[in-house]
Coordinates of N, CA and C in Angstrom, one line a residue:
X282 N 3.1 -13.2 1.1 CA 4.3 -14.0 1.0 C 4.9 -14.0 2.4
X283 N 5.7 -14.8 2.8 CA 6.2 -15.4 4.0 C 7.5 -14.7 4.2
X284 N 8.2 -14.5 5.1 CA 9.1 -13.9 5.3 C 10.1 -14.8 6.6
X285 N 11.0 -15.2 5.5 CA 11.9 -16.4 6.7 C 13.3 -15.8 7.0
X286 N 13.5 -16.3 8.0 CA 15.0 -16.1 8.6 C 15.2 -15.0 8.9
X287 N 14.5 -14.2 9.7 CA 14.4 -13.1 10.2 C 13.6 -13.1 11.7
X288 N 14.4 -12.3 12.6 CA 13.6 -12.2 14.2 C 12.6 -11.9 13.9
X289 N 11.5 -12.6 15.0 CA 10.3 -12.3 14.9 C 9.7 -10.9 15.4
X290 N 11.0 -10.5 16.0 CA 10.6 -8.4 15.9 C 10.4 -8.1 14.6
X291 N 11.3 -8.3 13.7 CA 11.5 -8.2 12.5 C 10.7 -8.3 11.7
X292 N 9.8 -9.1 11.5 CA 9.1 -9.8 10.8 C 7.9 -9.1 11.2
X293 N 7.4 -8.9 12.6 CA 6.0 -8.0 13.1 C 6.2 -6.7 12.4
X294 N 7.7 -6.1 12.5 CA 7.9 -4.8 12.0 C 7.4 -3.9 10.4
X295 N 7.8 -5.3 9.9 CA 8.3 -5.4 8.3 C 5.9 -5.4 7.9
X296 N 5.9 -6.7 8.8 CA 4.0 -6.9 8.8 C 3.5 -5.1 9.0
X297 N 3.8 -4.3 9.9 CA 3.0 -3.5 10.2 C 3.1 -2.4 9.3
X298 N 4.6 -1.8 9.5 CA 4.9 -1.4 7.7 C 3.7 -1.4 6.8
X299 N 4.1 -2.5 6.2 CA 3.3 -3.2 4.8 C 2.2 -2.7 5.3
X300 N 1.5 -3.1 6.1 CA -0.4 -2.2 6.5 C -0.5 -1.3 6.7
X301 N 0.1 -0.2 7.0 CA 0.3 1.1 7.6 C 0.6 1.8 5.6
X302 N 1.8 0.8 4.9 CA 1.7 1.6 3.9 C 0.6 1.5 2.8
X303 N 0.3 0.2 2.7 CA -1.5 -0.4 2.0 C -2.3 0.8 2.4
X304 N -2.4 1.1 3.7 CA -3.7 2.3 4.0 C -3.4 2.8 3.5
X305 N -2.5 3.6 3.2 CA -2.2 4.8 2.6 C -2.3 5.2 1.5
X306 N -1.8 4.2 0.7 CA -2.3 3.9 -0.6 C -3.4 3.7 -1.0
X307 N -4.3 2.8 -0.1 CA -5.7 2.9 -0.6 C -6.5 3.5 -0.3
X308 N -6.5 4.4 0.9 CA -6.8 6.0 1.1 C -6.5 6.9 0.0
X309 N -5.7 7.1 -0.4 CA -5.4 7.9 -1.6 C -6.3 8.0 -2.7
X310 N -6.4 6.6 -2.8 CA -7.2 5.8 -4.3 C -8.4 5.9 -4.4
X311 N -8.8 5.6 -2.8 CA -10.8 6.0 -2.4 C -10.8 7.5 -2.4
X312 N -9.6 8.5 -2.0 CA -10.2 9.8 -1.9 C -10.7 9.9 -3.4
X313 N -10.1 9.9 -4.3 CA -10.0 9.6 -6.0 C -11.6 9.3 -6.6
X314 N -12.2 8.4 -6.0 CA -12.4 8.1 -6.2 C -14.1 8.8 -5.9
X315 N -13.8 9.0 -4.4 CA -14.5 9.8 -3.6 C -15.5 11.0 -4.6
X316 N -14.3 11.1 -4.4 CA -14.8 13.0 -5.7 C -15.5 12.5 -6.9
X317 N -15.1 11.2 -7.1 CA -16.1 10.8 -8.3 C -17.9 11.1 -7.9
X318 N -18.1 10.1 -6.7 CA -19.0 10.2 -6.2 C -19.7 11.5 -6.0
X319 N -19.1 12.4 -5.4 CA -18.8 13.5 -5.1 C -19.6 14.4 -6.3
X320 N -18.7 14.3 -7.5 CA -19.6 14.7 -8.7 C -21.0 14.0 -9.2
X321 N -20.9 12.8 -8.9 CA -22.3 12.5 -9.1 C -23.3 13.0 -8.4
X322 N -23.3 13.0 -7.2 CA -24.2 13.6 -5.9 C -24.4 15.1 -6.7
X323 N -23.6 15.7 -6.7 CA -23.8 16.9 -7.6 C -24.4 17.1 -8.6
X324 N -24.2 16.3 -9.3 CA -24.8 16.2 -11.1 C -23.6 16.3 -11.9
X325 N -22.5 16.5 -11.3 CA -21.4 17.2 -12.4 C -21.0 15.8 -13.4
X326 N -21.6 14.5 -12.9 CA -21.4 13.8 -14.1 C -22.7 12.6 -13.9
X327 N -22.7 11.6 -14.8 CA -23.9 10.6 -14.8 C -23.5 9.9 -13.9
X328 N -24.5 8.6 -13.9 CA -24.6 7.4 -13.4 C -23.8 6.6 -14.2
X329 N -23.7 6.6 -15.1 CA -22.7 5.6 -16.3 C -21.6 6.4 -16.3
X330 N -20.9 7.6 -15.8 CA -19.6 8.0 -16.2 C -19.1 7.5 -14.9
X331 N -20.2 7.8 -13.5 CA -19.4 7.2 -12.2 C -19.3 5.7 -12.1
X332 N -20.0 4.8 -13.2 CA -20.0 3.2 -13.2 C -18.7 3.1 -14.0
X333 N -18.5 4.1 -14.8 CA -17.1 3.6 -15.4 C -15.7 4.1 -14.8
X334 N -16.0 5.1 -13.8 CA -15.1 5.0 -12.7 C -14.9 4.6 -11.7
X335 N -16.2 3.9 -11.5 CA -15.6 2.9 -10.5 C -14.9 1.5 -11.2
X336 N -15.7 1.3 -12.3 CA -15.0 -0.1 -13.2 C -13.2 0.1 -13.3
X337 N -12.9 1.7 -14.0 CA -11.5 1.6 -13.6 C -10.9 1.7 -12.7
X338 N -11.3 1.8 -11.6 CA -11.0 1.6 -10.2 C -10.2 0.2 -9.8
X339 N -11.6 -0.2 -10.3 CA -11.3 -1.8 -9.5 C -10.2 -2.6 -10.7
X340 N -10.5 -2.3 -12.3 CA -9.3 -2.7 -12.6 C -8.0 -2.5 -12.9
X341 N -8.0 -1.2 -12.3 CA -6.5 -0.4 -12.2 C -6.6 -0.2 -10.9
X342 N -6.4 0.6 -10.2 CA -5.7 0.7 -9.0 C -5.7 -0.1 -7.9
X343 N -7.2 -0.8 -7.9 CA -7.1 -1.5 -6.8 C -6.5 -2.9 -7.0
X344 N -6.5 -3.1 -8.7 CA -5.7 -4.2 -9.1 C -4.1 -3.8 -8.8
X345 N -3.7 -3.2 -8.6 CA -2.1 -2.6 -8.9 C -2.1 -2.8 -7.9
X346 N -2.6 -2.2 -6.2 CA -2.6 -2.7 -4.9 C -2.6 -4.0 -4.5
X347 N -3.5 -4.8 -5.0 CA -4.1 -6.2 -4.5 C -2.1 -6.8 -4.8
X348 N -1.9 -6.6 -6.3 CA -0.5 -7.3 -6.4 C 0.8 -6.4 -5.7
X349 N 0.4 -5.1 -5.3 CA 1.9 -5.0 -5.0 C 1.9 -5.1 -3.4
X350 N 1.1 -5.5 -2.6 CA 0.6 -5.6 -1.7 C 0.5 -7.3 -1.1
X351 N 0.7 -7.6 -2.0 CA -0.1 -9.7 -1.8 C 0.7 -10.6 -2.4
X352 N 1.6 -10.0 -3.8 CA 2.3 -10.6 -4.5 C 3.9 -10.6 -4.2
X353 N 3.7 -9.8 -4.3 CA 5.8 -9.3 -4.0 C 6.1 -9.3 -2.4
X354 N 7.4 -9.9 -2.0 CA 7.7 -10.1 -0.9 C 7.3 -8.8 -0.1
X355 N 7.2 -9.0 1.2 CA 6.7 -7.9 2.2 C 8.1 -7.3 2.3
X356 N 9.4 -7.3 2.4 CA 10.3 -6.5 3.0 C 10.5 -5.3 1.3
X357 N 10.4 -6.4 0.0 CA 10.5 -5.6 -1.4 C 9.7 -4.5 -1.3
X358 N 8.2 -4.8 -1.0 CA 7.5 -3.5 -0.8 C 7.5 -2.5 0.4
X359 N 8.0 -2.5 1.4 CA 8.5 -1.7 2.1 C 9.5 -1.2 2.1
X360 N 10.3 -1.4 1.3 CA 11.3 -1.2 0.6 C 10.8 -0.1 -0.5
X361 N 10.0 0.1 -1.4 CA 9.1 0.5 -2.1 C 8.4 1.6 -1.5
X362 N 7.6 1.5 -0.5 CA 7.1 2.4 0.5 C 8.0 3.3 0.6
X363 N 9.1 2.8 1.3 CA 10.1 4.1 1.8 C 10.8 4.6 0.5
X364 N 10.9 4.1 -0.5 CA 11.7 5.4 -1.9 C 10.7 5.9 -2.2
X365 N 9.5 5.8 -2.2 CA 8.1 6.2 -3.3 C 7.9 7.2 -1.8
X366 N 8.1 7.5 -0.8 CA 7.4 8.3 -0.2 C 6.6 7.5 1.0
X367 N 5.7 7.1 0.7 CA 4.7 6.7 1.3 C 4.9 6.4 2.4
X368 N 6.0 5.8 3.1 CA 7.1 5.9 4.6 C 7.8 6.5 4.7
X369 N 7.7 7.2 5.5 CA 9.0 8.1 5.7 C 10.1 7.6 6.1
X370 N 10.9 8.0 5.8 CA 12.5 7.3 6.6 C 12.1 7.4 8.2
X371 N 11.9 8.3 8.9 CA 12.3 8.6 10.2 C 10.9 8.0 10.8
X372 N 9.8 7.4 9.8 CA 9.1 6.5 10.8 C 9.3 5.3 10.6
X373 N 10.4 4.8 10.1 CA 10.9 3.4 10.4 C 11.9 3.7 12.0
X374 N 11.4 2.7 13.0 CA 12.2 2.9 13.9 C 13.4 1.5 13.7
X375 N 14.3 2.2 14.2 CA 15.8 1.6 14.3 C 15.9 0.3 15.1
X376 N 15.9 -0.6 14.7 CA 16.1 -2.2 15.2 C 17.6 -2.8 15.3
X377 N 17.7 -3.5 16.2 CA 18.8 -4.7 16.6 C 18.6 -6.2 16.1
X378 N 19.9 -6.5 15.2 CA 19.3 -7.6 14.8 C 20.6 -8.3 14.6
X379 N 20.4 -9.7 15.1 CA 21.4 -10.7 15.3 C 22.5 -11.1 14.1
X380 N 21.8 -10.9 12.8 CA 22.7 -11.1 12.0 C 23.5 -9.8 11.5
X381 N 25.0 -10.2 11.1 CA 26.0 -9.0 10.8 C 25.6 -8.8 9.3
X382 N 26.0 -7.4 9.1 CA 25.5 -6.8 7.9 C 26.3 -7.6 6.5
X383 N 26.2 -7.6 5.4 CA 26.3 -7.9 4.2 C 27.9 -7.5 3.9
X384 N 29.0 -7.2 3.5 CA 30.1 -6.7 3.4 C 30.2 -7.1 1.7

């Protein structure tokens, strides 16, 4: 989604966010998923129990990413990032911006 009426600091800011918190999340989801593998290499589970985790993989999590990542405006999910954790407050750096706040 496009993000208008906002400085173009703003807008790179809000972009790198959004990627910075996508990895994160999808790092999370491959570790997950990881260990599936993990047990198969092992034997701790089949070839059909790791085909069915990867199948819910791709249609849960990575589905849940693709949309909250692609679908919902970029500032809503960074917005999201920082209450869910996933950003921390104090790595958002502090910006100057031309328009006056909301009252």
């Amino acid at each position: 989604m496009a993000m208008r009426g906002h400085p173009k600091h703003i807008e790179r800011l809000v972009r790198d966010l959004l990627a910075e918190a996508y990895e994160r999340e999808l790092q999370r989801e491959l570790r997950k998923l990881d260990r599936s593998f993990a047990a198969w290499r092992a034997g701790a589970i089949s070839s059909g129990e790791l085909s069915d985790q990867v199948h819910q993989y791709d249609t849960g999590p990575s589905r849940q990413l693709f949309k909250r990542y692609n679908v919902t405006t970029p500032e809503v999910t960074v917005a999201y990032a920082i209450v869910s954790g996933i950003l921390k407050r104090e790595e958002i750096p502090p910006t100057s911006c031309s328009r006056s706040p909301v009252r």
